[in-house]
Short mmCIF file of C-alpha atoms in Angstrom, two decimals:
data_model
loop_
_atom_site.label_atom_id
_atom_site.label_comp_id
_atom_site.label_asym_id
_atom_site.label_seq_id
_atom_site.Cartn_x
_atom_site.Cartn_y
_atom_site.Cartn_z
CA MET A 713 173.02 67.01 79.96
CA SER A 714 170.21 67.77 82.34
CA HIS A 715 172.55 71.08 84.76
CA THR A 716 170.17 72.41 86.66
CA LEU A 717 171.91 75.78 86.18
CA HIS A 718 174.21 76.61 89.02
CA ASP A 719 173.65 80.19 91.12
CA HIS A 720 176.04 82.78 88.82
CA HIS A 721 179.11 83.85 90.44
CA GLY A 722 181.16 86.89 88.41
CA GLY A 723 179.39 90.20 86.86
CA LYS A 724 175.69 90.49 84.69
CA LYS A 725 176.66 91.09 81.54
CA ALA A 726 173.99 92.15 79.15
CA VAL A 727 173.13 89.85 76.96
CA GLY A 728 170.79 90.45 73.35
CA VAL A 729 168.52 87.73 72.14
CA ILE A 730 167.77 88.32 68.52
CA GLY A 731 163.69 86.68 68.09
CA ALA A 732 160.77 84.96 70.50
CA GLY A 733 161.45 81.74 68.48
CA PHE A 734 161.48 78.96 71.03
CA ALA A 735 165.52 78.33 70.52
CA GLY A 736 165.58 82.11 71.30
CA MET A 737 163.22 81.66 74.79
CA ALA A 738 164.92 79.07 76.10
CA ALA A 739 167.98 80.92 75.98
CA SER A 740 166.98 83.36 77.82
CA ALA A 741 166.20 81.67 80.20
CA ILE A 742 168.44 80.22 80.53
CA LEU A 743 170.74 83.50 81.00
CA ALA A 744 169.16 85.17 83.11
CA TYR A 745 168.47 82.71 85.29
CA GLN A 746 171.68 82.38 85.33
CA GLY A 747 171.84 86.20 86.53
CA HIS A 748 172.07 88.68 83.54
CA GLN A 749 170.53 90.79 81.85
CA VAL A 750 168.67 89.70 78.84
CA THR A 751 166.52 91.73 76.65
CA VAL A 752 164.91 89.90 74.08
CA PHE A 753 164.12 91.05 70.59
CA GLU A 754 161.12 91.03 68.25
CA LYS A 755 159.61 92.12 65.45
CA ASN A 756 156.60 91.00 64.83
CA ASP A 757 153.51 91.42 67.39
CA THR A 758 153.54 87.86 69.10
CA ILE A 759 156.48 85.68 70.76
CA GLY A 760 156.37 82.44 69.43
CA GLY A 761 158.55 83.04 65.91
CA ARG A 762 156.93 80.16 63.77
CA ALA A 763 154.77 79.01 66.55
CA ARG A 764 152.35 82.57 67.28
CA THR A 765 149.32 81.45 67.42
CA PHE A 766 146.31 84.22 65.62
CA SER A 767 142.25 83.86 66.66
CA ASP A 768 139.34 84.95 64.41
CA GLN A 769 135.85 84.45 64.10
CA GLY A 770 135.88 82.36 67.58
CA PHE A 771 138.65 79.75 65.56
CA THR A 772 142.23 79.88 67.38
CA PHE A 773 145.07 78.46 64.73
CA ASP A 774 148.45 77.77 65.71
CA MET A 775 150.55 79.19 62.73
CA GLY A 776 153.61 76.38 62.64
CA PRO A 777 154.13 73.38 64.68
CA SER A 778 151.18 70.93 66.16
CA TRP A 779 153.20 67.82 66.40
CA TYR A 780 154.45 67.47 70.06
CA TRP A 781 156.45 64.83 69.68
CA MET A 782 160.01 64.18 72.48
CA PRO A 783 158.63 65.17 75.84
CA ASP A 784 161.19 64.72 77.21
CA VAL A 785 162.48 67.58 76.06
CA TYR A 786 160.06 69.58 77.47
CA GLU A 787 160.41 67.99 80.79
CA ARG A 788 163.97 68.87 81.13
CA PHE A 789 163.45 71.64 79.94
CA PHE A 790 161.01 73.00 81.65
CA GLY A 791 163.02 70.90 85.20
CA GLN A 792 165.66 73.49 85.05
CA PHE A 793 163.83 75.66 86.47
CA GLY A 794 162.10 73.59 88.34
CA HIS A 795 159.00 72.71 86.72
CA SER A 796 156.97 69.88 85.20
CA VAL A 797 155.51 70.17 81.98
CA SER A 798 151.83 69.76 84.15
CA ASP A 799 152.55 73.27 86.27
CA TRP A 800 151.57 75.12 82.30
CA TYR A 801 149.18 72.84 80.24
CA GLN A 802 148.23 69.68 80.84
CA LEU A 803 148.93 66.85 77.85
CA ARG A 804 146.84 64.25 76.35
CA GLN A 805 147.82 61.72 74.57
CA LEU A 806 146.44 61.03 71.23
CA ASP A 807 145.12 57.85 70.30
CA PRO A 808 145.09 57.47 67.38
CA GLY A 809 148.44 58.89 67.12
CA PHE A 810 147.94 59.67 63.60
CA ALA A 811 146.27 59.07 61.00
CA VAL A 812 147.62 58.02 57.37
CA VAL A 813 145.34 57.97 54.66
CA PHE A 814 147.25 55.67 51.55
CA PRO A 815 145.73 55.00 48.11
CA GLY A 816 141.80 54.73 47.48
CA GLY A 817 141.87 55.92 49.83
CA GLU A 818 142.72 53.49 52.99
CA VAL A 819 143.03 54.71 56.18
CA MET A 820 145.59 53.71 58.54
CA ASP A 821 145.22 55.17 62.26
CA ILE A 822 148.22 54.89 64.43
CA PRO A 823 147.26 53.07 67.90
CA ALA A 824 148.95 55.06 70.73
CA ASP A 825 149.28 50.81 71.92
CA PHE A 826 153.00 49.86 70.54
CA GLU A 827 151.77 46.38 70.30
CA ALA A 828 148.86 47.11 68.27
CA LEU A 829 150.59 48.67 66.54
CA CYS A 830 152.94 45.29 65.83
CA ALA A 831 150.14 43.95 65.41
CA ARG A 832 147.82 45.73 62.48
CA PHE A 833 151.93 45.59 60.96
CA GLU A 834 152.16 42.09 60.84
CA GLU A 835 148.69 42.47 59.29
CA ILE A 836 149.61 44.27 56.21
CA GLU A 837 153.30 42.37 55.34
CA THR A 838 153.75 38.39 57.75
CA GLY A 839 156.94 38.72 60.11
CA ALA A 840 156.79 43.36 60.32
CA ALA A 841 155.65 42.87 63.76
CA ASP A 842 158.63 41.35 65.14
CA LYS A 843 160.79 43.32 62.26
CA LEU A 844 159.25 47.09 63.55
CA ARG A 845 159.81 45.82 67.38
CA ARG A 846 163.51 45.48 66.34
CA PHE A 847 163.70 49.09 64.75
CA ILE A 848 161.86 51.02 67.12
CA ALA A 849 164.17 49.24 69.62
CA ASP A 850 167.30 50.66 66.77
CA GLY A 851 165.50 54.03 67.20
CA GLU A 852 164.82 54.23 71.02
CA PHE A 853 169.28 53.69 71.61
CA LYS A 854 169.36 56.72 69.17
CA TYR A 855 167.42 58.50 70.23
CA GLU A 856 168.57 57.48 74.17
CA THR A 857 172.36 57.99 73.05
CA GLY A 858 171.91 60.59 70.59
CA MET A 859 169.54 62.91 72.99
CA HIS A 860 171.75 62.88 75.42
CA ASP A 861 174.87 62.61 74.77
CA MET A 862 175.40 64.25 70.70
CA VAL A 863 172.48 66.04 70.35
CA TYR A 864 173.20 68.53 72.94
CA LYS A 865 177.21 69.10 71.52
CA PRO A 866 177.47 72.58 70.09
CA GLY A 867 179.42 70.86 66.69
CA HIS A 868 181.96 73.83 66.47
CA SER A 869 184.47 71.33 64.69
CA ILE A 870 184.67 68.01 63.61
CA THR A 871 187.59 67.24 66.24
CA GLU A 872 185.26 67.48 69.49
CA PHE A 873 182.13 65.59 67.14
CA MET A 874 185.15 63.20 66.74
CA SER A 875 186.06 62.48 69.93
CA LEU A 876 186.91 58.50 69.60
CA ARG A 877 183.48 57.37 72.29
CA LEU A 878 181.04 59.16 69.98
CA PHE A 879 183.10 58.81 66.29
CA GLY A 880 181.83 55.16 67.80
CA GLN A 881 178.68 56.08 68.63
CA ALA A 882 178.14 58.17 65.11
CA LEU A 883 179.10 54.65 63.52
CA ARG A 884 177.04 53.25 65.54
CA LEU A 885 173.93 55.72 65.33
CA GLN A 886 174.35 55.46 61.49
CA VAL A 887 174.71 59.16 61.30
CA PHE A 888 176.93 58.14 58.41
CA SER A 889 174.50 55.66 56.35
CA SER A 890 170.89 55.94 54.58
CA PHE A 891 168.03 55.67 55.92
CA SER A 892 165.59 54.70 53.04
CA LYS A 893 168.42 51.38 53.17
CA HIS A 894 168.04 51.56 56.51
CA ALA A 895 163.72 51.15 56.20
CA ARG A 896 164.46 48.99 53.96
CA ARG A 897 166.42 46.35 54.95
CA PHE A 898 162.91 45.95 57.61
CA PHE A 899 159.91 46.22 55.52
CA LYS A 900 158.92 46.10 52.37
CA ASP A 901 155.65 47.21 52.21
CA PRO A 902 155.71 50.36 50.67
CA ARG A 903 152.93 52.22 52.75
CA LEU A 904 155.20 50.60 56.29
CA LEU A 905 157.94 52.77 53.85
CA ALA A 906 155.87 55.88 53.00
CA LEU A 907 154.68 55.79 57.48
CA ILE A 908 158.35 54.98 58.55
CA GLU A 909 159.98 57.91 55.69
CA PHE A 910 157.16 60.04 56.08
CA PRO A 911 158.96 63.05 59.09
CA VAL A 912 161.70 62.50 57.09
CA LEU A 913 160.23 64.03 53.98
CA PHE A 914 157.69 66.68 56.39
CA LEU A 915 161.68 67.40 58.17
CA GLY A 916 163.16 68.00 54.15
CA ALA A 917 165.56 65.53 52.72
CA MET A 918 165.23 62.91 50.15
CA PRO A 919 164.56 59.71 52.59
CA LYS A 920 167.92 58.29 50.03
CA ASP A 921 169.86 61.21 51.22
CA THR A 922 168.95 61.68 55.36
CA PRO A 923 171.16 59.64 57.64
CA ALA A 924 170.07 56.90 59.69
CA LEU A 925 170.41 58.57 62.99
CA TYR A 926 166.31 59.44 62.26
CA SER A 927 165.01 56.45 62.57
CA LEU A 928 165.14 58.02 66.46
CA MET A 929 162.16 60.08 64.86
CA ASN A 930 159.90 57.27 64.64
CA TYR A 931 160.74 55.83 67.74
CA SER A 932 159.46 59.37 69.05
CA GLY A 933 156.62 59.07 67.12
CA LEU A 934 155.07 55.59 67.65
CA LYS A 935 156.47 54.59 70.92
CA GLN A 936 156.60 57.47 73.04
CA GLY A 937 153.59 58.36 71.16
CA THR A 938 151.60 61.86 70.04
CA PHE A 939 150.71 64.88 71.90
CA TYR A 940 148.82 67.84 72.36
CA PRO A 941 149.23 70.85 74.65
CA MET A 942 145.32 71.32 75.60
CA GLY A 943 145.13 75.58 74.18
CA GLY A 944 147.08 74.27 71.55
CA PHE A 945 151.02 74.78 70.54
CA GLY A 946 150.29 78.89 71.55
CA LYS A 947 150.10 77.14 75.14
CA VAL A 948 153.87 76.43 74.93
CA ALA A 949 154.52 79.21 73.70
CA ASP A 950 154.02 80.60 76.18
CA THR A 951 155.11 79.21 79.29
CA PHE A 952 159.26 79.89 76.78
CA ARG A 953 158.08 83.21 77.20
CA ASP A 954 156.26 83.15 81.58
CA ILE A 955 159.52 81.19 81.91
CA ALA A 956 162.06 83.62 80.88
CA ARG A 957 159.81 86.69 82.15
CA GLN A 958 159.78 85.24 84.92
CA ALA A 959 163.62 84.90 85.37
CA GLY A 960 164.05 88.47 84.35
CA VAL A 961 164.31 88.43 81.10
CA GLU A 962 162.94 91.98 78.91
CA PHE A 963 160.42 91.31 75.76
CA ARG A 964 160.32 93.57 73.25
CA THR A 965 157.74 93.45 70.72
CA ALA A 966 157.12 94.59 67.20
CA GLU A 967 161.10 96.32 67.82
CA THR A 968 162.39 94.53 64.77
CA VAL A 969 167.55 95.19 64.71
CA GLU A 970 168.01 96.71 61.79
CA LYS A 971 172.39 96.45 62.66
CA LEU A 972 174.61 94.66 64.82
CA GLU A 973 177.29 97.27 65.35
CA THR A 974 181.37 95.67 65.58
CA SER A 975 184.23 97.43 66.73
CA ASN A 976 187.86 95.18 66.75
CA GLY A 977 186.11 91.82 66.21
CA LYS A 978 183.28 92.72 68.87
CA ILE A 979 179.17 93.88 68.85
CA HIS A 980 179.60 96.46 70.87
CA HIS A 981 175.80 98.26 70.21
CA ILE A 982 173.06 96.75 68.20
CA HIS A 983 170.37 99.16 66.89
CA THR A 984 166.76 98.61 66.63
CA THR A 985 163.61 100.25 64.46
CA SER A 986 163.48 102.70 68.56
CA ALA A 987 166.21 102.27 70.53
CA SER A 988 170.81 101.66 69.96
CA VAL A 989 171.59 98.98 73.06
CA ALA A 990 174.95 98.18 74.72
CA ALA A 991 175.41 94.21 74.65
CA ASP A 992 177.95 92.33 76.26
CA ALA A 993 176.51 89.08 74.20
CA ILE A 994 174.30 88.32 71.08
CA ILE A 995 172.65 85.29 70.51
CA GLY A 996 170.20 85.15 66.94
CA SER A 997 168.03 83.04 66.56
CA ALA A 998 166.54 84.57 63.28
CA ASP A 999 167.39 83.54 60.12
CA TYR A 1000 170.89 82.45 60.35
CA ARG A 1001 171.29 84.28 56.73
CA HIS A 1002 169.34 87.02 57.44
CA ILE A 1003 171.74 88.42 60.73
CA GLU A 1004 174.55 88.33 58.86
CA ASP A 1005 173.28 89.22 55.12
CA ALA A 1006 171.20 92.38 57.14
CA LEU A 1007 172.50 92.42 60.72
CA LEU A 1008 176.60 93.21 60.00
CA ALA A 1009 178.83 94.25 57.80
CA PRO A 1010 180.11 92.70 55.06
CA ALA A 1011 183.96 92.50 56.18
CA ASP A 1012 181.89 90.12 59.63
CA ARG A 1013 180.02 87.46 57.91
CA HIS A 1014 181.37 83.73 57.88
CA TYR A 1015 178.81 83.03 55.04
CA ASN A 1016 178.14 84.32 51.11
CA GLU A 1017 175.46 83.72 48.91
CA THR A 1018 177.67 80.90 47.85
CA TYR A 1019 177.13 78.46 50.76
CA TRP A 1020 173.56 78.99 51.52
CA GLN A 1021 172.67 78.53 47.50
CA SER A 1022 174.45 74.98 47.85
CA ARG A 1023 173.38 74.13 50.55
CA THR A 1024 170.44 70.99 50.26
CA PHE A 1025 166.54 73.36 52.20
CA ALA A 1026 163.61 71.32 54.65
CA PRO A 1027 160.99 72.76 53.16
CA SER A 1028 158.97 75.45 52.61
CA CYS A 1029 154.76 74.78 52.65
CA LEU A 1030 152.24 75.77 51.32
CA LEU A 1031 149.77 76.19 54.64
CA PHE A 1032 145.56 77.17 54.65
CA TYR A 1033 144.06 78.71 58.24
CA LEU A 1034 139.99 76.58 57.64
CA GLY A 1035 137.35 77.64 59.78
CA VAL A 1036 133.82 74.68 59.26
CA ASN A 1037 131.09 75.34 60.39
CA LYS A 1038 130.18 71.57 60.85
CA ARG A 1039 131.22 68.52 62.06
CA ILE A 1040 133.07 65.74 60.09
CA PRO A 1041 133.59 62.65 61.90
CA LYS A 1042 136.04 61.87 59.08
CA LEU A 1043 138.68 63.34 60.73
CA ARG A 1044 141.33 62.90 62.41
CA HIS A 1045 143.80 65.04 64.89
CA HIS A 1046 146.22 64.50 61.84
CA ASN A 1047 145.28 63.75 59.03
CA LEU A 1048 148.59 62.89 56.39
CA PHE A 1049 147.85 62.26 52.88
CA PHE A 1050 149.56 59.60 51.64
CA ASP A 1051 147.43 59.26 48.49
CA GLN A 1052 149.62 59.90 45.84
CA ASP A 1053 153.75 59.44 44.70
CA PHE A 1054 155.97 59.59 47.97
CA GLY A 1055 158.53 59.53 45.28
CA LEU A 1056 157.70 61.98 42.88
CA HIS A 1057 157.06 64.56 45.81
CA ALA A 1058 159.72 64.29 47.30
CA GLU A 1059 161.72 64.52 43.86
CA GLU A 1060 159.91 68.00 42.86
CA ILE A 1061 160.73 69.49 46.28
CA TYR A 1062 164.49 68.88 46.73
CA LYS A 1063 165.44 68.36 43.35
CA ASP A 1064 162.63 69.64 40.50
CA LYS A 1065 161.68 72.97 43.32
CA LYS A 1066 158.66 72.52 41.66
CA TRP A 1067 155.57 72.56 41.89
CA PRO A 1068 154.45 69.80 42.67
CA THR A 1069 151.76 67.73 40.45
CA ALA A 1070 150.69 65.58 42.73
CA PRO A 1071 150.76 66.55 46.47
CA LEU A 1072 150.67 64.69 50.38
CA PHE A 1073 149.44 66.65 52.12
CA TYR A 1074 148.86 67.28 55.75
CA VAL A 1075 145.80 68.11 57.93
CA CYS A 1076 145.46 68.87 61.09
CA CYS A 1077 142.60 68.45 63.10
CA PRO A 1078 142.74 69.82 66.82
CA SER A 1079 138.91 70.73 67.88
CA VAL A 1080 138.87 66.63 67.35
CA THR A 1081 140.80 67.05 71.08
CA ASP A 1082 140.53 69.99 71.63
CA PRO A 1083 136.85 71.98 72.18
CA SER A 1084 139.14 75.82 72.85
CA VAL A 1085 139.78 75.78 68.95
CA ALA A 1086 137.02 75.26 68.00
CA PRO A 1087 133.44 77.54 68.34
CA GLU A 1088 130.86 74.47 68.97
CA GLY A 1089 129.82 72.20 66.72
CA CYS A 1090 132.91 73.86 64.26
CA GLU A 1091 136.28 72.43 62.89
CA ASN A 1092 139.41 74.27 62.75
CA LEU A 1093 141.46 72.86 60.41
CA PHE A 1094 145.10 73.45 58.98
CA ILE A 1095 145.73 72.18 55.80
CA LEU A 1096 150.07 71.51 55.69
CA MET A 1097 151.70 71.24 51.29
CA PRO A 1098 154.96 70.59 51.47
CA ILE A 1099 157.03 72.31 48.55
CA ALA A 1100 160.17 73.80 47.56
CA THR A 1101 161.75 76.67 49.02
CA GLY A 1102 161.96 79.92 46.50
CA LEU A 1103 159.32 79.52 44.80
CA PRO A 1104 156.88 81.56 43.43
CA ASP A 1105 153.41 81.48 45.44
CA PRO A 1106 150.61 84.49 43.58
CA GLU A 1107 147.56 84.50 44.60
CA PRO A 1108 146.01 82.15 41.65
CA ILE A 1109 148.64 79.07 42.69
CA ARG A 1110 147.59 79.41 45.67
CA GLU A 1111 144.03 79.48 45.29
CA HIS A 1112 144.95 75.82 42.57
CA TYR A 1113 146.95 74.06 45.68
CA TYR A 1114 143.58 74.78 47.56
CA GLN A 1115 140.75 73.40 45.43
CA ILE A 1116 143.20 69.93 44.29
CA LEU A 1117 143.56 70.72 47.98
CA MET A 1118 140.00 70.76 49.29
CA ASP A 1119 139.28 68.13 46.48
CA ARG A 1120 140.88 65.06 47.94
CA LEU A 1121 139.22 66.38 51.26
CA GLU A 1122 136.21 66.72 50.33
CA LYS A 1123 136.78 62.50 48.97
CA PHE A 1124 138.14 61.12 51.82
CA ALA A 1125 135.70 62.82 54.14
CA GLY A 1126 132.47 61.56 51.86
CA GLU A 1127 131.28 65.12 52.51
CA THR A 1128 130.97 68.20 51.44
CA ILE A 1129 132.95 71.13 53.70
CA ARG A 1130 133.74 74.19 50.92
CA ASP A 1131 130.78 75.71 51.30
CA HIS A 1132 130.91 75.49 54.86
CA ILE A 1133 133.83 77.48 55.28
CA VAL A 1134 133.36 80.70 57.08
CA TYR A 1135 137.46 81.34 57.55
CA ARG A 1136 140.25 80.87 55.24
CA LYS A 1137 143.46 82.58 55.71
CA SER A 1138 146.57 80.46 53.16
CA TYR A 1139 150.23 81.42 54.32
CA CYS A 1140 153.47 80.64 52.24
CA VAL A 1141 156.46 81.60 50.52
CA SER A 1142 156.09 85.16 50.76
CA ASP A 1143 155.14 84.98 53.98
CA PHE A 1144 157.48 83.32 55.70
CA LYS A 1145 160.19 86.09 53.66
CA ASN A 1146 158.20 88.78 56.06
CA ASP A 1147 157.40 87.32 58.82
CA TYR A 1148 160.93 85.49 59.99
CA ASN A 1149 163.27 87.74 57.63
CA ALA A 1150 163.15 83.05 56.12
CA TYR A 1151 166.17 82.82 53.01
CA GLN A 1152 164.41 81.25 50.36
CA GLY A 1153 160.32 81.32 53.00
CA ASN A 1154 161.80 78.11 54.36
CA ALA A 1155 159.95 77.22 56.36
CA TYR A 1156 162.09 73.99 58.05
CA GLY A 1157 165.37 75.51 58.20
CA LEU A 1158 168.15 73.18 56.25
CA ALA A 1159 167.66 69.25 55.37
CA ASN A 1160 169.06 67.14 57.63
CA THR A 1161 171.08 65.55 55.31
CA LEU A 1162 174.28 63.04 55.24
CA ARG A 1163 176.53 66.21 54.38
CA GLN A 1164 174.62 68.74 56.73
CA THR A 1165 174.55 66.39 59.77
CA ALA A 1166 175.69 68.00 63.44
CA VAL A 1167 179.05 69.71 62.67
CA PHE A 1168 178.89 69.97 59.13
CA LYS A 1169 175.96 72.43 60.30
CA PRO A 1170 176.55 76.43 59.68
CA LYS A 1171 179.13 77.39 62.19
CA LEU A 1172 176.74 77.93 66.48
CA ARG A 1173 179.32 81.05 67.12
CA SER A 1174 180.95 83.31 64.22
CA PRO A 1175 184.26 82.98 63.78
CA LYS A 1176 184.54 86.60 62.93
CA VAL A 1177 182.65 88.07 65.92
CA SER A 1178 183.82 86.87 68.76
CA ASN A 1179 180.93 87.42 70.92
CA LEU A 1180 177.38 86.10 68.48
CA PHE A 1181 176.27 83.39 68.41
CA PHE A 1182 173.40 81.57 66.23
CA ALA A 1183 170.65 79.13 67.40
CA GLY A 1184 167.31 78.02 66.47
CA GLN A 1185 166.67 75.73 62.74
CA LEU A 1186 169.24 77.04 60.53
CA THR A 1187 171.85 75.11 63.04
CA VAL A 1188 171.61 72.77 65.18
CA PRO A 1189 170.68 70.09 66.77
CA GLY A 1190 168.18 70.96 63.10
CA PRO A 1191 164.36 71.70 62.30
CA GLY A 1192 161.60 70.97 65.10
CA VAL A 1193 160.60 72.33 68.25
CA PRO A 1194 162.39 70.34 70.57
CA PRO A 1195 166.15 70.79 68.04
CA ALA A 1196 164.90 74.43 68.51
CA ILE A 1197 164.55 74.31 72.69
CA ILE A 1198 167.93 72.08 72.50
CA SER A 1199 169.83 74.64 70.54
CA GLY A 1200 169.46 78.00 72.46
CA SER A 1201 169.68 75.35 75.45
CA ILE A 1202 173.32 74.79 73.49
CA ALA A 1203 173.56 78.69 71.92
CA ALA A 1204 173.11 79.57 76.12
CA HIS A 1205 175.60 77.42 77.97
CA GLU A 1206 178.50 78.79 74.41
CA VAL A 1207 176.98 82.31 75.89
CA LEU A 1208 177.69 81.28 79.50
CA LYS A 1209 180.78 80.21 78.37
CA TYR A 1210 182.61 82.88 76.76
CA LEU A 1211 180.91 85.02 79.60
CA ASN A 1212 183.00 83.15 82.62
CA ASN A 1213 185.89 83.61 80.53
#
């Protein structure tokens, strides 16, 4: 779909975009570049949505995304505007890409060199090197096909999705078969399975309920590589903002949208905390349910509460942002702590919906790669523990898990860390609700389950309000930064079709 954007014919229309996350910024840039007058309304003081940053005591923390996978999606997006990634930030490939900590403290580094990784697999399980090559080749096919044809489809109707070519592809892409069964055809060793299944756990569903299509994630992470934008993910968010601004987008931060006023099934005004603005079309890239529930009259809503309660949500998470006044040699940039039972934690997130007994967690230490995010001689830590959505998260519970995670982290590091913490902040379910109006405090949107893929996601275009379109992690194609960018692109092209009619 890399249509370069064409010159715009026809009148200039006013488009309002709600939310300045990646989806909203991507959509706004495309629409403004086509000559429309685009205003982005953002309730928070800063842009970036979940990819906001904050600084304190010399530390700069990325608040959300920290994994840079699928580099071609960013490249393709910038290419539409005659830019490349390197015009804006320096991308560094991480080696090791990440490390996985297994029970007993065994660490497996994932080398940047794919053949070295195959050799590592072979040491763990005889025959696994060839199997990994086959598994990744299959993931690459899914990536090339899925990321270029399927994922850019708006997912309006089953007929579009099932056009014969796509239906054939859907079968080959294993949209309807289970990820865990697929992985188990290749590997037996629980360590290899944990390594292969982790992107699924973090992006939201039990591996058995996730389409095998998502082995395209393994292709990206293990073969394309894991990257880091120097300066942090905030640099990537700033780039989207700057490209949008160059195209003429106006950003209005600290301005909350309070109501979308409709008549005859069409929005004509956006009412915010400080203004009333006329609009020809709207892209809602904030939380989908919040937009329908809080901003539209009941008659204009398509999905009711029963619908949302019946959905499978990707996890929420408990996060800690920590500034440490010494270096921690044992830590890599990305560290996955899989030293407890994967299956149990997954059950507790997706089935029991309770605080975990023995959680898996993730530690990001960007100061390993990037000296700009921490004062000299210090370490910047971001700790993430996936949890079920909707859990109560009072301070004593956060503190309880802080101690559990720090016990395990210190044991791994072989040194004390708690006594060296000079900055600490936690972030959890209620913060996701307050800052992003996230339904039940979800962090990653809707799970990519077999029943919620593509056409089964909430509609990109409102069936009730003709000029209201949606983007972001609750619609197609799903959670993660590249999917959010793609989602904004799809929504923008749907708006252009609507405006040009």
